[in-house]
Coordinates of C-alpha atoms and ligand atoms in Angstrom, one line a residue:
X7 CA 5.0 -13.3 23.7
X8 CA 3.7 -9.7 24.2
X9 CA 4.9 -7.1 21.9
X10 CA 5.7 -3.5 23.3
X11 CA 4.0 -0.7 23.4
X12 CA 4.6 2.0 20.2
X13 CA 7.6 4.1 20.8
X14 CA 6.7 7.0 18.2
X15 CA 5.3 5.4 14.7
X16 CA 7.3 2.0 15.8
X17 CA 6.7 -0.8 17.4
X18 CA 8.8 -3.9 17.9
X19 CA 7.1 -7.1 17.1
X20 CA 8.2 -9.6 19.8
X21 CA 7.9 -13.6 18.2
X22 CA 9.8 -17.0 19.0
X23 CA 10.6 -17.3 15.4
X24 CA 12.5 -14.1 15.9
X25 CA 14.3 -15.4 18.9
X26 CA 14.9 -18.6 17.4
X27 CA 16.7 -16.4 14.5
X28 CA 18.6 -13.9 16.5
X29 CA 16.1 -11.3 14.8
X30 CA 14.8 -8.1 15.4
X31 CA 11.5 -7.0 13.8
X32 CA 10.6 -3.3 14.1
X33 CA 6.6 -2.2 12.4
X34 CA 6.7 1.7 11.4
X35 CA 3.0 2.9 11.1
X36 CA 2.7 6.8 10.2
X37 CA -0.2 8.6 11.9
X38 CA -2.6 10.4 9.8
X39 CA -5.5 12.4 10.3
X40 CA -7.9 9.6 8.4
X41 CA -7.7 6.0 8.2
X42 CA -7.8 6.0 4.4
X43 CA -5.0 8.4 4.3
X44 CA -2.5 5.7 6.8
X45 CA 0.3 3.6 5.6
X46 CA 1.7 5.0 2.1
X47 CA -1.0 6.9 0.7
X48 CA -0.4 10.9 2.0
X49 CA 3.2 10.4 1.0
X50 CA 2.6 9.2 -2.4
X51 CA -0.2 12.0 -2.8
X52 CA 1.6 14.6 -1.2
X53 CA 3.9 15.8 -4.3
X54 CA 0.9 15.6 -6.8
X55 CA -1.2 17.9 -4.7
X56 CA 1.6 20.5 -4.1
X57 CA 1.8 20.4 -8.2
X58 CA -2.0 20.6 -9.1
X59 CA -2.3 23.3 -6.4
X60 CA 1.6 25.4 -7.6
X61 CA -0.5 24.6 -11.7
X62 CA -3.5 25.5 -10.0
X63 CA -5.5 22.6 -11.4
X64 CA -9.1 22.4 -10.3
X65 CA -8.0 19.0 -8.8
X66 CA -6.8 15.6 -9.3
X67 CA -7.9 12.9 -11.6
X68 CA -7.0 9.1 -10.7
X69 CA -7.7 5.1 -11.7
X70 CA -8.5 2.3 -9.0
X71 CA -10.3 -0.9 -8.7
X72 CA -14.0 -0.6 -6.5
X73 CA -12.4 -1.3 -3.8
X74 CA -8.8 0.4 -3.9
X75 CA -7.4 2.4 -1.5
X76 CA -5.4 4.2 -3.5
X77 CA -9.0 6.5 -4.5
X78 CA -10.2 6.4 -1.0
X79 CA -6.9 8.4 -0.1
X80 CA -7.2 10.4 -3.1
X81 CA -10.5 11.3 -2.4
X82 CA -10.3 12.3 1.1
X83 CA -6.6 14.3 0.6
X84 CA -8.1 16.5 -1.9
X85 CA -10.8 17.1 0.5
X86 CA -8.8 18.1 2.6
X87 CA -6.9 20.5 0.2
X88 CA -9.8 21.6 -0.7
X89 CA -10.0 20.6 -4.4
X90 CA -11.7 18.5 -6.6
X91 CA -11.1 14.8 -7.0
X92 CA -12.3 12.8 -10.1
X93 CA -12.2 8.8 -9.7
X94 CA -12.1 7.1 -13.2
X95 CA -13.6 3.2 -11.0
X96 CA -12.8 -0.1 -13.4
X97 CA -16.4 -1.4 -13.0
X98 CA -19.4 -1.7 -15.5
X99 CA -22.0 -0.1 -12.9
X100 CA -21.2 1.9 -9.9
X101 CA -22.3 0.3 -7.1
X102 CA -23.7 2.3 -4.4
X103 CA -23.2 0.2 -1.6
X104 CA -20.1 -0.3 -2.0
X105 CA -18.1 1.2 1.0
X106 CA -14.6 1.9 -0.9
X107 CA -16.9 3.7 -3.4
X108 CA -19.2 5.6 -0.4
X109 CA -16.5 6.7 1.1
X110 CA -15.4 8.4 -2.2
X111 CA -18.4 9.9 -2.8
X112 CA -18.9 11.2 1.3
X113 CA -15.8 12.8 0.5
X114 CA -16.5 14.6 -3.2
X115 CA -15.0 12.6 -5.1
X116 CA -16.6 12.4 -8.8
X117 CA -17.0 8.8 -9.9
X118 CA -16.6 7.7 -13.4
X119 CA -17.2 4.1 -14.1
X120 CA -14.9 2.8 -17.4
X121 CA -14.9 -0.3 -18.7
X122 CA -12.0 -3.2 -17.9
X123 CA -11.0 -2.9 -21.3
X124 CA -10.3 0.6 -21.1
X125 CA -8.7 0.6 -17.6
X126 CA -5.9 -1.3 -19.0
X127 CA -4.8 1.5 -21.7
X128 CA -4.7 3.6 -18.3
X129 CA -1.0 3.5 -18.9
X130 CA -0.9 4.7 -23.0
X131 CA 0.2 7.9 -23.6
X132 CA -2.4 8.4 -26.9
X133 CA -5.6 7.4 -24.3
X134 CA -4.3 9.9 -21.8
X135 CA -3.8 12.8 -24.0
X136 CA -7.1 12.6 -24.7
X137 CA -8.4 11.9 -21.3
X138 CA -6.4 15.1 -20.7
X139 CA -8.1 16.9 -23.3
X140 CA -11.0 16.0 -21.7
X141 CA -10.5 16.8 -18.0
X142 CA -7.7 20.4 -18.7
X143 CA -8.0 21.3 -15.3
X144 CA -7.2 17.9 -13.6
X145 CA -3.6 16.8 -12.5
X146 CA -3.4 12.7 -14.0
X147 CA -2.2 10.6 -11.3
X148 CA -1.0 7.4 -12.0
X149 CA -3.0 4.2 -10.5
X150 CA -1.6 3.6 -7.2
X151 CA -0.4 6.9 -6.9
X152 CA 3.0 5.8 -8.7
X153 CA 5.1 8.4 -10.5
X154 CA 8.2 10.5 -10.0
X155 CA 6.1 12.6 -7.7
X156 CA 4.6 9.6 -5.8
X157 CA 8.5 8.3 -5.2
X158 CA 9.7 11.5 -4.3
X159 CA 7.0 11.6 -1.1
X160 CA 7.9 8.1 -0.6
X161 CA 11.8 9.2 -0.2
X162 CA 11.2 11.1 2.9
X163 CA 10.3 8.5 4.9
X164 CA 13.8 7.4 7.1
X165 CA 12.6 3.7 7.8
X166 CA 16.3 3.1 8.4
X167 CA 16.5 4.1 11.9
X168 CA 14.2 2.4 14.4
X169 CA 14.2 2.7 18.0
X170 CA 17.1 0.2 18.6
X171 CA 19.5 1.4 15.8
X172 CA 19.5 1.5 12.0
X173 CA 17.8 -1.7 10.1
X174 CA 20.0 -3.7 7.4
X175 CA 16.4 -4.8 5.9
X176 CA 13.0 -2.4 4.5
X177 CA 10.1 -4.8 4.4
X178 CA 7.0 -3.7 2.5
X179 CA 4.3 -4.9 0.2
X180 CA 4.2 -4.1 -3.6
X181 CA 1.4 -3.1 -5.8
X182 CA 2.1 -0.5 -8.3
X183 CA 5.7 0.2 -7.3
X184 CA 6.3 3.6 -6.5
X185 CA 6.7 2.8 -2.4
X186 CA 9.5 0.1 -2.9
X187 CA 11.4 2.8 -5.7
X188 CA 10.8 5.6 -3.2
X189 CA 11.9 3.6 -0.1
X190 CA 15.0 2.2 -2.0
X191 CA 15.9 6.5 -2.9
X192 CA 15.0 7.4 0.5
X193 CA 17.0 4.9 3.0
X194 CA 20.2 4.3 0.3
X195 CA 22.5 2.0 2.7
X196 CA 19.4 -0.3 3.5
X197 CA 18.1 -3.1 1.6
X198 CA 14.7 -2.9 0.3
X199 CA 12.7 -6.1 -0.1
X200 CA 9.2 -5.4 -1.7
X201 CA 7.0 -8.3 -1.6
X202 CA 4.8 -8.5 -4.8
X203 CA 1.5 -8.7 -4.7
X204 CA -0.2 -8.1 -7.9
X205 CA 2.7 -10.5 -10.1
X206 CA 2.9 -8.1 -12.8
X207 CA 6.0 -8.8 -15.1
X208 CA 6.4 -5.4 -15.7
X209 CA 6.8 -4.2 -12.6
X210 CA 11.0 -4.2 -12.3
X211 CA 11.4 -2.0 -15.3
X212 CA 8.8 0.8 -13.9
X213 CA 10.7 1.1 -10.5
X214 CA 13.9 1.3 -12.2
X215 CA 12.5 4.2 -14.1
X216 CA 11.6 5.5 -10.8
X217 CA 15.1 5.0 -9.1
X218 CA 17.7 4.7 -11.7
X219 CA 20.6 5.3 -9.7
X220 CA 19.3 3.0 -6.4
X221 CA 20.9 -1.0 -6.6
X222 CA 19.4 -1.2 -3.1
X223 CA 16.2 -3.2 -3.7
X224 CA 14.4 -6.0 -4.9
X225 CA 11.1 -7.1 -5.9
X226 CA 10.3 -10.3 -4.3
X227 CA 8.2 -12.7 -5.9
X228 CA 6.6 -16.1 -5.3
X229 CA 4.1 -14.9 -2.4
X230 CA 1.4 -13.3 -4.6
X231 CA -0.5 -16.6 -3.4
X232 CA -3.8 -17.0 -5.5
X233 CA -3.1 -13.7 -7.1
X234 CA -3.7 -10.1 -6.7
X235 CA -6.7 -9.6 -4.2
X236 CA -7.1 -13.2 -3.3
X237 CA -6.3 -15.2 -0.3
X238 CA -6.5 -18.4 1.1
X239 CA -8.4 -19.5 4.8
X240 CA -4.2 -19.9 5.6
X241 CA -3.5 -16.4 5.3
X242 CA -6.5 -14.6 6.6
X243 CA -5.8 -17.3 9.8
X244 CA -1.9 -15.8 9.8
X245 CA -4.0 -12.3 10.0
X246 CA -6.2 -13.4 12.5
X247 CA -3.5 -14.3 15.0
X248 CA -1.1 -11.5 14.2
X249 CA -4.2 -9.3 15.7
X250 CA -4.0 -11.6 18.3
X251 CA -0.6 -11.5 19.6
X252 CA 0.3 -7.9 18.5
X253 CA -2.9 -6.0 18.5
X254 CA -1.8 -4.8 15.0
X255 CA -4.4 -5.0 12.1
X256 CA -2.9 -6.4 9.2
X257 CA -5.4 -7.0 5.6
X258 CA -4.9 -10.0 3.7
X259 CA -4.2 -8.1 0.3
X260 CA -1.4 -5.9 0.7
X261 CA 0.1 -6.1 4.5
X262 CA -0.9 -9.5 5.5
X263 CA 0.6 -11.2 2.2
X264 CA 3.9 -9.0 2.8
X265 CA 3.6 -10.0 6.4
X266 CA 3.1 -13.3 6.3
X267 CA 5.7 -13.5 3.2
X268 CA 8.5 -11.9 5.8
X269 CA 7.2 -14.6 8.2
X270 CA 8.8 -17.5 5.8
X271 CA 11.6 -15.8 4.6
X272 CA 12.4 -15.5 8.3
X273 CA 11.4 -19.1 8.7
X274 CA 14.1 -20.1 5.4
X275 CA 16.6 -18.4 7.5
X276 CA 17.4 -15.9 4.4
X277 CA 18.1 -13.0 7.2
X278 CA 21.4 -13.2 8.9
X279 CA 21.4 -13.6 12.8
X280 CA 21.6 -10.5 14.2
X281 CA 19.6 -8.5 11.6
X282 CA 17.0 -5.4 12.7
X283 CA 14.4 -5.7 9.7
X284 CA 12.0 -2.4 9.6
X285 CA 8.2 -3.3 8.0
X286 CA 6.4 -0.5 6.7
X287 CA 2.9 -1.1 7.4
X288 CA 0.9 0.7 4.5
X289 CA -2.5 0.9 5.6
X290 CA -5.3 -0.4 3.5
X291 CA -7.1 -1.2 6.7
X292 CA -10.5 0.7 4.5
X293 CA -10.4 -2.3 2.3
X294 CA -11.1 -5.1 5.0
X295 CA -15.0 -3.2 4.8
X296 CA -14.8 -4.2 1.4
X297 CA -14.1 -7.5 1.8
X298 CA -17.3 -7.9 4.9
X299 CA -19.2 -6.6 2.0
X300 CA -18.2 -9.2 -0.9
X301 CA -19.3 -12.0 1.7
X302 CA -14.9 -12.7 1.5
X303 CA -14.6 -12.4 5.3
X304 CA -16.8 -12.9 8.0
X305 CA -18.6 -10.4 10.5
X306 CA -16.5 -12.5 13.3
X307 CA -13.7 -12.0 11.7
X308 CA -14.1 -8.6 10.2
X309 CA -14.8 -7.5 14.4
X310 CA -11.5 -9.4 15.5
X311 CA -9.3 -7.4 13.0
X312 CA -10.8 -3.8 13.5
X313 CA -11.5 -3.6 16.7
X314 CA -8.8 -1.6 19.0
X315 CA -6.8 -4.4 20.4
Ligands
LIG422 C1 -2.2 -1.1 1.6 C2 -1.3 -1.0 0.5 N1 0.0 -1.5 0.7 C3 0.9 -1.5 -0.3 C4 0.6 -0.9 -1.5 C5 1.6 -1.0 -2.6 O1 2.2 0.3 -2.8 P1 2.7 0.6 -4.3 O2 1.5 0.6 -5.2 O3 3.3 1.9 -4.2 O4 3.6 -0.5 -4.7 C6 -0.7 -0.4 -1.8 C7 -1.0 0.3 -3.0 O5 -0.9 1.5 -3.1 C8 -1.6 -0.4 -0.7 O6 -2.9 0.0 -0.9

């Protein structure tokens, strides 16, 4: 089955297993001006830049993995803001071939390797006093770009009205949280089904923080496969074939597992017949140059996935 061309930021993903549950499956992808800025990442940025530019902070300071996305968007939206961007990079040696950590650099961003053991007081209000103390001019954002502001940018986005009529379902991955919290405030009389991906136990409390008054979502779990940033041959095949048959580029960390995890849910017939279901794709697509590099997918593969279908 072919699936139609975009209309707007949507496209409808045409698929037996749709038929064969009286389903209708509609992708949103927002355009951006950089790849590393797609999916999620400008809205979740876009309320912390407006506040370190209204505090006029020299720019913004942010936590990620080598390979996150979240500080390849960071960096190149506060290029384009024209301010600073520090990178605080949970690795014992910056490595410079690295392309997550190139990019960052290409685009100004200031890398500061810390150690694991540090990273994970990245969330303790003592260790970022002091962190503030030492960096006064930088705006903290959260890893993952997940606070009240990231929500807020989130809550904009109307993924409750595709092209054939409002959805009764939000699909999207979860990592940090702020995206389900933000779609949940933003599209109130949908449901929003976040598919974990990282299977951190304290992930429902943070998103309640971030939407106290939304009932309209739920974290889905059990899909996380071998754990956060792994995958097996099964789903990078799923990923593989979904390029295939859609021409849409899907990563087997974030929007692959949610993807895939939609895929089975459909399968278990937990959608009733009839249902429109909206999937957010949240871009990521920078990390599949990450993965070439760590030898975790193959130049064949790596060329079926990012070339233009
Ligand atoms: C590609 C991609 N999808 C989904 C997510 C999850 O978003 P959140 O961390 O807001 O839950 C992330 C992390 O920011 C991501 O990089």
């Amino acid at each position: 089955m072919i699936t139609k061309k975009p209309a707007n930021n949507w496209q409808q993903i045409q698929d037996a297993l749709l038929d064969q549950h009286q389903l209708q499956l509609w992708l949103f992808q927002p355009g951006q001006s950089s790849a590393a800025l797609s999916g999620n990442k400008a809205l979740k940025l876009k309320y912390h830049i407006a506040q370190a530019l209204h505090c006029k902070k020299a720019g913004l300071l942010t936590f990620g993995g080598a390979f996150s996305n979240h500080l390849a968007a960071t960096a190149i939206a506060c290029q384009q803001q024209g301010i600073a961007s520090i990178g605080l990079v949970r690795t014992d040696r910056l490595d410079t071939h690295n392309p997550t950590l190139q990019h960052c650099q290409a685009s100004g961003m200031q890398l500061v390797p810390i150690s694991r053991a540090e990273y994970r007081m990245r969330n303790e209000s003592d260790w970022l006093k002091q962190l503030q103390q030492h960096y006064p001019d930088f705006l903290i954002v959260p890893e993952g770009g997940s606070s009240k502001l990231g929500v807020q940018g989130v809550a904009e986005l109307d993924l409750t009205k595709t092209p054939h009529g409002n959805s009764q379902y939000i699909v999207a991955a979860t990592g940090s949280g702020g995206t389900l919290a933000g779609l949940a405030v933003g599209n109130p009389d949908t449901q929003v089904l976040g598919i974990d991906v990282v299977n951190d136990l304290s992930l429902p409390d943070k998103i309640r923080q971030w939407c106290p008054q939304a009932s309209n979502w739920q974290l889905i779990t059990g899909y996380t496969g071998k754990g956060y940033g792994r995958f097996d041959a099964e789903l990078l095949q799923f990923c593989l074939e979904f390029k295939q048959r859609h021409q849409i580029t899907l990563e087997p960390i974030y929007t692959g597992k949610a993807m895939s995890a939609l895929y089975q849910l459909i399968a278990q017939g937990v959608f009733p017949k009839g249902s429109n279901i909206s999937f957010f794709h949240t871009g990521g697509l920078q990390g599949l140059a990450g993965l070439r590099y760590r030898g975790l997918l193959s130049e064949a593969d790596y060329q079926v996935l990012v070339t233009p279908g």
